[in-house]
């Protein structure tokens, strides 16, 4: 047998071997499991790991945008007419929230930390100056003390006298900076003289710049990758005590800044938000690409803030018990020192139509007002996200107070925030490199199969060529040596 037939048979054997091996590797998913095991091993909180460094001090910039609603017809509202609101903003702040006081348990299963938040104004990303721009809005301290006094005739008389003396009404005009970071409120200051534990300062983010929301205890993911950064305790407690059912008081999932790796589309991702005083969850909506990185988008489904007729599990969020609001709004007065604060999505997105119709100037939009999480499914890294929450105040007629004697009962918008993050270019480059490496590793069986098919094609060509040559040789051998003339 010559060289050429030997090469042909060798290619044929290699073709069969490569195809068998590649099919076996694909069926057994050896390389895919190798990648998954590597990710499970590396994505856990431990000193020196990339996952820990990203968790401890997230590199992508976080921006907090505040939008305020300015009341343009306060007199008409006091007469019972519909409020007309103008949206002002955004007033944008860079948010820094590194983990501090990080402490691991001896077995490495748990880690505790606090997350102080610091806000720095970014004028180039803002519309207006918060130190100068004035906003007319609901006077939250006034509404709060009216709400607290309404069940007692004596308190009603005292409160009404105080409000009259201080010339305080249902609306107030303050700068954006005051409304956010605090100002001395005359009514609270007067009460502070009698009850020293009442803070004379009021602001939606009063004492929240440079402070944390309490100590968290997290699972590191050492024992189970699905428990990566899952909250075990907050402020020393495994559950909340604000709501009326155990289900609603549960602290579920992570803090919303990180998730476990190897996420699938049929998962429900749980996370806890101290701002909303409850746990939330997101479900898969669509696949996207952010800076070339594949992501799964998770959004809050309608049932998260649905009323009890649509989602009976939400009955525990009715406070007091059986006092349930409509879909899309959440009464958080129990965790806001009794202030009648109602949270919703901006412009009442996903809320009952009645809340939108009650206010002139509400234009809910999925694009601008939806909360979403864009997560790389392999690593669990948060690539892009937006948390959007609207702060509203519940106002109603309260007997004994001339400030509210003609107003409609309303869930009145004050402002909304958009806390957003987008992976920076440096971090995106690292993710690209890692994803490229995993793609190459998981593609090895396909490369082997392609090479096997190539060898098979060459084998067929050579086999056919050899057959033709053999046929021509045989015919030449059978021909007579001398031809007759």
Coordinates of C-alpha atoms in Angstrom, one line a residue:
X1 CA 0.0 0.0 0.0
X2 CA 1.4 3.4 -1.0
X3 CA 1.6 6.6 0.9
X4 CA -1.6 8.1 -0.5
X5 CA -3.9 5.2 0.5
X6 CA -2.3 5.2 4.0
X7 CA -3.1 8.9 4.4
X8 CA -6.6 8.3 3.2
X9 CA -7.3 5.5 5.7
X10 CA -5.6 7.6 8.5
X11 CA -7.9 10.6 7.7
X12 CA -10.9 8.2 7.8
X13 CA -10.0 6.8 11.2
X14 CA -9.3 10.3 12.6
X15 CA -12.7 11.5 11.2
X16 CA -14.5 8.7 13.0
X17 CA -12.6 9.2 16.3
X18 CA -13.1 13.0 16.3
X19 CA -16.8 12.6 15.6
X20 CA -17.3 10.0 18.3
X21 CA -15.3 12.0 20.9
X22 CA -17.0 15.3 20.0
X23 CA -20.5 13.8 20.3
X24 CA -19.6 12.1 23.6
X25 CA -18.3 15.4 24.9
X26 CA -21.4 17.2 23.8
X27 CA -23.7 14.6 25.4
X28 CA -21.7 14.5 28.6
X29 CA -21.3 18.4 28.6
X30 CA -17.8 18.0 30.1
X31 CA -16.5 21.4 29.0
X32 CA -19.7 23.2 29.9
X33 CA -19.7 21.6 33.4
X34 CA -16.0 22.5 33.8
X35 CA -16.9 26.2 33.1
X36 CA -19.9 26.1 35.4
X37 CA -17.9 24.5 38.2
X38 CA -15.2 27.1 37.8
X39 CA -17.8 29.9 38.0
X40 CA -19.4 28.3 41.1
X41 CA -16.0 28.1 42.8
X42 CA -14.8 31.6 41.9
X43 CA -18.0 33.5 42.4
X44 CA -18.1 33.6 46.2
X45 CA -17.2 36.1 48.9
X46 CA -13.7 35.5 50.1
X47 CA -10.7 37.8 50.6
X48 CA -8.8 38.3 47.4
X49 CA -11.4 37.1 45.0
X50 CA -12.6 39.3 42.1
X51 CA -16.2 38.7 43.2
X52 CA -15.4 40.0 46.7
X53 CA -13.7 43.1 45.4
X54 CA -16.6 43.9 43.1
X55 CA -19.1 43.4 45.9
X56 CA -17.1 45.4 48.4
X57 CA -16.6 48.4 46.2
X58 CA -18.7 48.3 43.0
X59 CA -16.7 49.9 40.2
X60 CA -19.6 51.0 37.9
X61 CA -20.8 54.5 38.7
X62 CA -24.2 54.8 40.3
X63 CA -26.4 57.8 39.7
X64 CA -29.4 59.0 41.7
X65 CA -31.7 61.2 39.8
X66 CA -34.5 63.1 41.6
X67 CA -37.6 64.5 39.8
X68 CA -40.0 66.7 41.8
X69 CA -43.6 67.6 41.1
X70 CA -44.4 71.3 41.4
X71 CA -48.1 72.2 42.2
X72 CA -49.3 74.9 39.9
X73 CA -52.8 75.3 41.3
X74 CA -52.6 75.0 45.1
X75 CA -55.7 77.2 45.8
X76 CA -57.9 75.1 43.5
X77 CA -56.7 71.9 45.2
X78 CA -57.7 73.3 48.6
X79 CA -61.2 73.9 47.1
X80 CA -61.4 70.3 46.0
X81 CA -60.2 70.6 42.4
X82 CA -57.8 68.2 40.6
X83 CA -54.1 69.0 41.2
X84 CA -52.0 70.2 38.2
X85 CA -48.4 69.0 38.5
X86 CA -45.3 69.9 36.6
X87 CA -42.3 67.6 36.6
X88 CA -39.0 69.3 37.4
X89 CA -35.6 67.7 37.1
X90 CA -33.6 65.6 37.0
X91 CA -31.3 66.7 39.9
X92 CA -28.5 64.1 39.6
X93 CA -26.2 62.9 42.3
X94 CA -23.3 60.5 42.0
X95 CA -23.9 57.8 44.6
X96 CA -21.1 56.0 46.4
X97 CA -21.8 53.0 48.5
X98 CA -18.8 50.8 49.4
X99 CA -19.2 48.1 52.0
X100 CA -17.6 48.9 55.3
X101 CA -17.0 47.0 58.6
X102 CA -16.7 43.8 56.5
X103 CA -16.3 40.8 58.8
X104 CA -16.2 37.1 57.9
X105 CA -17.1 34.3 60.3
X106 CA -14.4 31.8 61.0
X107 CA -15.9 29.1 58.8
X108 CA -16.2 31.6 55.9
X109 CA -19.9 30.9 55.4
X110 CA -21.2 34.4 56.5
X111 CA -20.0 38.0 56.1
X112 CA -21.4 41.1 57.8
X113 CA -21.2 44.6 56.5
X114 CA -22.8 48.0 56.4
X115 CA -23.3 50.1 53.3
X116 CA -23.0 53.9 53.9
X117 CA -24.3 56.0 51.0
X118 CA -22.8 59.3 50.0
X119 CA -24.3 61.6 47.4
X120 CA -22.4 64.2 45.4
X121 CA -24.3 66.6 43.1
X122 CA -23.4 66.3 39.4
X123 CA -24.4 69.6 37.7
X124 CA -23.6 68.5 34.2
X125 CA -26.2 65.7 34.4
X126 CA -28.8 67.9 36.1
X127 CA -31.5 70.4 35.0
X128 CA -31.4 73.3 37.4
X129 CA -29.7 74.1 40.7
X130 CA -31.1 72.4 43.8
X131 CA -29.8 75.2 46.0
X132 CA -32.0 77.7 44.1
X133 CA -34.9 76.0 42.4
X134 CA -38.1 76.2 44.4
X135 CA -40.8 73.5 44.5
X136 CA -44.3 73.9 45.8
X137 CA -45.5 70.6 47.2
X138 CA -47.4 68.9 49.9
X139 CA -46.3 70.0 53.4
X140 CA -45.5 66.5 54.7
X141 CA -44.8 67.4 58.3
X142 CA -48.2 69.2 58.5
X143 CA -50.0 66.2 56.9
X144 CA -48.2 63.8 59.2
X145 CA -49.2 65.6 62.5
X146 CA -52.8 66.1 61.2
X147 CA -52.9 62.3 60.5
X148 CA -51.6 61.5 64.0
X149 CA -54.0 63.9 65.8
X150 CA -57.2 63.1 64.0
X151 CA -58.3 60.3 66.4
X152 CA -58.2 62.6 69.4
X153 CA -60.3 65.8 69.9
X154 CA -57.8 67.3 72.3
X155 CA -54.9 66.7 70.0
X156 CA -56.9 68.1 67.1
X157 CA -57.5 71.3 69.0
X158 CA -53.8 71.7 70.0
X159 CA -52.5 70.8 66.5
X160 CA -55.0 73.2 64.8
X161 CA -53.9 76.0 67.1
X162 CA -50.2 75.3 66.4
X163 CA -50.7 75.3 62.7
X164 CA -52.7 78.5 62.8
X165 CA -50.0 80.1 65.0
X166 CA -47.2 79.1 62.7
X167 CA -49.3 80.0 59.6
X168 CA -48.6 76.5 58.1
X169 CA -50.9 75.0 55.5
X170 CA -51.3 72.0 53.3
X171 CA -48.6 73.2 50.9
X172 CA -45.1 74.5 51.3
X173 CA -42.5 76.0 49.0
X174 CA -38.9 75.0 49.5
X175 CA -35.7 74.5 47.5
X176 CA -34.9 71.1 46.1
X177 CA -31.9 70.9 48.5
X178 CA -34.1 71.6 51.5
X179 CA -36.7 69.0 50.4
X180 CA -34.1 66.4 49.9
X181 CA -31.5 66.9 52.7
X182 CA -33.5 68.7 55.3
X183 CA -34.6 72.0 56.8
X184 CA -35.8 73.2 60.2
X185 CA -39.6 72.8 60.0
X186 CA -41.4 75.4 62.2
X187 CA -44.1 73.0 63.3
X188 CA -41.6 70.2 64.1
X189 CA -39.4 72.7 65.9
X190 CA -42.3 73.8 68.1
X191 CA -43.1 70.2 69.0
X192 CA -39.4 69.5 69.6
X193 CA -39.5 72.0 72.5
X194 CA -42.0 69.7 74.3
X195 CA -41.0 66.3 72.9
X196 CA -37.2 66.3 72.4
X197 CA -37.2 63.0 70.6
X198 CA -39.1 64.6 67.7
X199 CA -36.6 65.8 65.1
X200 CA -37.0 69.4 64.2
X201 CA -35.5 68.8 60.8
X202 CA -37.4 67.4 57.9
X203 CA -36.2 66.2 54.5
X204 CA -37.0 63.2 52.3
X205 CA -33.3 62.2 52.6
X206 CA -32.6 63.8 55.9
X207 CA -29.6 62.2 57.6
X208 CA -29.2 59.7 54.8
X209 CA -26.1 61.3 53.2
X210 CA -23.0 59.6 54.6
X211 CA -25.0 57.1 56.7
X212 CA -26.0 53.5 56.3
X213 CA -29.3 51.7 56.7
X214 CA -28.1 49.1 59.2
X215 CA -25.9 46.0 59.5
X216 CA -26.4 43.1 57.1
X217 CA -25.4 39.5 57.4
X218 CA -24.9 37.8 54.1
X219 CA -24.2 34.2 52.9
X220 CA -20.9 34.1 51.0
X221 CA -21.9 31.3 48.6
X222 CA -19.2 29.0 50.0
X223 CA -21.6 26.1 50.6
X224 CA -24.1 26.8 47.7
X225 CA -23.5 29.1 44.8
X226 CA -27.2 30.0 44.7
X227 CA -26.8 31.6 48.2
X228 CA -24.2 34.1 47.0
X229 CA -24.8 37.4 48.9
X230 CA -28.2 36.2 50.1
X231 CA -29.3 38.2 53.2
X232 CA -29.6 36.2 56.4
X233 CA -30.2 39.1 58.8
X234 CA -30.8 42.8 58.7
X235 CA -30.3 44.9 61.8
X236 CA -29.9 41.7 63.7
X237 CA -33.3 40.3 62.6
X238 CA -34.2 37.5 60.2
X239 CA -37.5 39.1 59.4
X240 CA -39.4 42.4 59.5
X241 CA -42.1 43.3 62.0
X242 CA -44.0 46.1 60.1
X243 CA -46.5 43.9 58.2
X244 CA -49.3 41.7 59.3
X245 CA -48.3 38.4 57.8
X246 CA -45.1 36.3 58.0
X247 CA -44.9 36.1 54.2
X248 CA -44.8 39.9 53.8
X249 CA -42.3 40.2 56.7
X250 CA -39.8 37.9 55.1
X251 CA -36.4 39.2 54.1
X252 CA -35.7 37.4 50.8
X253 CA -32.8 37.4 48.4
X254 CA -29.9 39.8 48.1
X255 CA -29.7 43.5 48.4
X256 CA -30.3 43.9 44.7
X257 CA -26.7 44.8 43.8
X258 CA -25.4 41.3 43.1
X259 CA -26.9 37.9 42.2
X260 CA -25.7 34.3 42.1
X261 CA -24.1 33.0 38.8
X262 CA -25.7 30.6 36.3
X263 CA -29.1 32.3 36.2
X264 CA -31.8 30.8 34.2
X265 CA -34.8 32.3 32.5
X266 CA -37.4 30.5 34.6
X267 CA -36.0 31.8 37.9
X268 CA -37.6 34.3 40.2
X269 CA -34.9 36.7 41.5
X270 CA -35.7 38.0 45.0
X271 CA -34.1 41.1 46.6
X272 CA -34.7 43.2 49.7
X273 CA -35.1 47.0 49.6
X274 CA -34.9 48.9 52.9
X275 CA -36.2 52.0 51.0
X276 CA -39.4 50.2 50.3
X277 CA -39.5 48.4 53.6
X278 CA -40.1 45.0 52.0
X279 CA -38.8 42.3 49.7
X280 CA -39.4 42.3 46.0
X281 CA -38.9 39.9 43.1
X282 CA -38.2 40.1 39.4
X283 CA -39.1 37.7 36.6
X284 CA -37.4 37.2 33.2
X285 CA -38.7 39.5 30.4
X286 CA -36.2 39.3 27.5
X287 CA -32.6 38.8 26.3
X288 CA -30.6 41.9 25.5
X289 CA -27.0 42.9 24.9
X290 CA -25.4 45.7 26.9
X291 CA -22.0 46.9 25.6
X292 CA -21.7 43.6 23.8
X293 CA -22.4 41.6 27.0
X294 CA -25.4 39.2 26.9
X295 CA -27.9 39.9 29.6
X296 CA -31.3 38.7 30.9
X297 CA -33.7 41.5 31.8
X298 CA -35.7 40.9 34.9
X299 CA -38.6 43.2 35.8
X300 CA -41.1 43.5 38.6
X301 CA -44.3 41.7 37.5
X302 CA -47.7 43.4 38.0
X303 CA -48.5 41.1 40.9
X304 CA -45.7 42.5 43.1
X305 CA -47.8 45.6 43.9
X306 CA -51.2 44.2 43.0
X307 CA -54.2 44.5 45.3
X308 CA -55.4 41.5 47.3
X309 CA -58.1 40.6 44.8
X310 CA -55.4 40.0 42.2
X311 CA -52.7 38.7 44.6
X312 CA -53.9 37.5 48.0
X313 CA -50.3 37.1 49.2
X314 CA -50.2 40.9 49.4
X315 CA -52.8 41.1 52.2
X316 CA -50.1 41.5 54.8
X317 CA -49.2 44.9 53.3
X318 CA -52.6 46.3 54.1
X319 CA -52.0 48.6 57.2
X320 CA -54.0 48.7 59.3
X321 CA -55.1 45.2 58.6
X322 CA -57.9 45.0 56.0
X323 CA -57.2 48.6 55.0
X324 CA -56.0 47.9 51.5
X325 CA -55.2 50.3 48.8
X326 CA -55.5 49.7 45.1
X327 CA -53.0 48.0 42.7
X328 CA -49.6 49.7 42.2
X329 CA -49.3 51.6 45.5
X330 CA -47.8 50.6 48.9
X331 CA -48.6 52.3 52.2
X332 CA -45.2 52.5 54.1
X333 CA -46.4 54.7 57.0
X334 CA -45.5 51.9 59.4
X335 CA -41.8 52.3 58.6
X336 CA -41.8 56.1 58.1
X337 CA -42.6 57.2 61.7
X338 CA -46.3 57.4 61.0
X339 CA -46.0 59.8 58.0
X340 CA -48.7 58.9 55.4
X341 CA -46.2 58.0 52.8
X342 CA -47.4 55.9 49.8
X343 CA -44.8 54.5 47.4
X344 CA -45.5 53.6 43.8
X345 CA -43.7 53.5 40.4
X346 CA -43.2 56.9 38.8
X347 CA -46.3 58.4 37.3
X348 CA -48.2 55.5 38.8
X349 CA -46.9 53.1 36.2
X350 CA -48.6 49.7 36.6
X351 CA -51.1 51.3 39.1
X352 CA -54.8 51.5 39.0
X353 CA -56.1 54.0 36.5
X354 CA -57.9 56.0 39.2
X355 CA -54.6 57.2 40.6
X356 CA -53.5 58.5 37.2
X357 CA -56.8 60.2 36.6
X358 CA -56.9 61.9 39.9
X359 CA -53.7 63.9 39.0
X360 CA -53.2 66.1 36.0
X361 CA -49.6 65.6 34.7
X362 CA -49.2 61.8 35.1
X363 CA -47.9 60.1 32.0
X364 CA -46.8 56.6 32.9
X365 CA -44.3 55.0 30.5
X366 CA -42.7 51.6 30.5
X367 CA -39.4 53.0 29.1
X368 CA -39.0 55.8 31.6
X369 CA -40.7 54.5 34.7
X370 CA -40.1 50.7 34.9
X371 CA -37.7 49.1 37.4
X372 CA -35.5 46.6 35.7
X373 CA -32.3 44.5 36.2
X374 CA -30.0 43.5 33.3
X375 CA -27.9 40.6 34.6
X376 CA -25.3 38.5 32.8
X377 CA -26.6 35.0 33.3
X378 CA -23.2 33.2 33.5
X379 CA -21.6 35.4 36.2
X380 CA -24.7 36.9 37.9
X381 CA -23.1 40.4 37.4
X382 CA -25.4 43.3 37.4
X383 CA -24.6 45.0 34.0
X384 CA -27.3 47.7 34.0
X385 CA -30.2 48.5 36.2
X386 CA -32.7 51.2 37.2
X387 CA -34.7 51.3 40.4
X388 CA -37.5 53.8 40.1
X389 CA -39.7 54.7 43.0
X390 CA -42.2 57.5 43.5
X391 CA -42.9 59.1 46.9
X392 CA -46.5 60.1 47.4
X393 CA -48.5 61.5 50.4
X394 CA -52.0 60.5 51.2
X395 CA -54.2 63.6 51.8
X396 CA -57.8 63.6 52.9
X397 CA -60.4 65.7 54.7
X398 CA -59.9 65.6 58.4
X399 CA -62.5 67.0 60.7
X400 CA -61.3 69.9 62.8
X401 CA -58.6 71.1 60.4
X402 CA -59.5 74.0 58.0
X403 CA -56.4 73.1 56.0
X404 CA -58.1 70.0 54.6
X405 CA -61.8 70.8 54.9
X406 CA -62.4 70.8 51.1
X407 CA -59.7 68.7 49.6
X408 CA -60.3 65.4 47.8
X409 CA -58.8 62.2 49.1
X410 CA -55.7 61.8 47.0
X411 CA -52.5 59.8 46.7
X412 CA -50.5 63.0 46.0
X413 CA -47.1 62.7 44.1
X414 CA -44.2 64.6 45.6
X415 CA -41.2 63.3 43.8
X416 CA -39.7 60.2 42.2
X417 CA -36.1 58.8 42.0
X418 CA -34.2 56.9 39.4
X419 CA -31.3 55.0 40.9
X420 CA -29.3 53.7 37.9
X421 CA -26.1 51.9 37.1
X422 CA -24.3 50.9 33.9
X423 CA -21.2 48.9 33.8
X424 CA -18.1 50.9 33.1
X425 CA -15.8 50.2 30.0
X426 CA -13.0 48.8 32.1
X427 CA -15.2 46.3 33.9
X428 CA -17.0 45.5 30.6
X429 CA -13.7 44.7 29.0
X430 CA -12.9 42.2 31.8
X431 CA -16.3 40.6 31.4
X432 CA -15.7 40.3 27.7
X433 CA -12.4 38.6 28.2
X434 CA -13.9 36.1 30.6
X435 CA -16.9 35.3 28.4
X436 CA -14.6 34.9 25.4
X437 CA -12.5 32.3 27.3
X438 CA -15.6 30.4 28.4
X439 CA -17.0 30.4 24.8
X440 CA -13.7 29.0 23.5
X441 CA -13.7 26.3 26.1
X442 CA -17.3 25.3 25.6
X443 CA -16.8 25.4 21.8
X444 CA -14.0 22.7 21.9
X445 CA -16.4 19.8 21.1
X446 CA -17.8 21.8 18.1
X447 CA -14.2 22.5 16.9
X448 CA -13.4 18.8 17.1
X449 CA -16.6 17.9 15.3
X450 CA -15.8 20.5 12.5
X451 CA -12.3 19.1 12.2
X452 CA -13.7 15.6 12.0
X453 CA -16.1 16.6 9.3
X454 CA -13.3 18.3 7.4
X455 CA -11.2 15.1 7.7
X456 CA -14.2 13.1 6.5
X457 CA -14.6 15.3 3.5
X458 CA -10.9 15.0 2.6
X459 CA -11.2 11.2 3.1
X460 CA -14.1 11.0 0.6
X461 CA -12.2 13.1 -2.0
X462 CA -9.1 11.0 -1.6
X463 CA -11.0 7.7 -1.6
X464 CA -12.8 8.7 -4.8
X465 CA -9.5 9.8 -6.4
X466 CA -7.8 6.6 -5.4
X467 CA -10.6 4.5 -6.9
X468 CA -10.4 6.4 -10.2
X469 CA -6.7 5.9 -10.4
X470 CA -7.0 2.2 -9.6
X471 CA -9.7 1.9 -12.3
X472 CA -7.5 3.6 -14.9
X473 CA -4.6 1.4 -13.9
X474 CA -6.6 -1.8 -14.2
X475 CA -7.8 -0.9 -17.7
X476 CA -4.3 0.0 -18.9
X477 CA -3.0 -3.4 -17.5
X478 CA -5.7 -5.3 -19.4
X479 CA -4.9 -3.6 -22.7
X480 CA -2.8 -5.7 -25.3
X481 CA 0.9 -4.8 -25.5
X482 CA 0.8 -4.7 -29.3
X483 CA -2.1 -3.4 -31.3
X484 CA -2.9 -5.0 -34.7
X485 CA -2.5 -2.8 -37.7

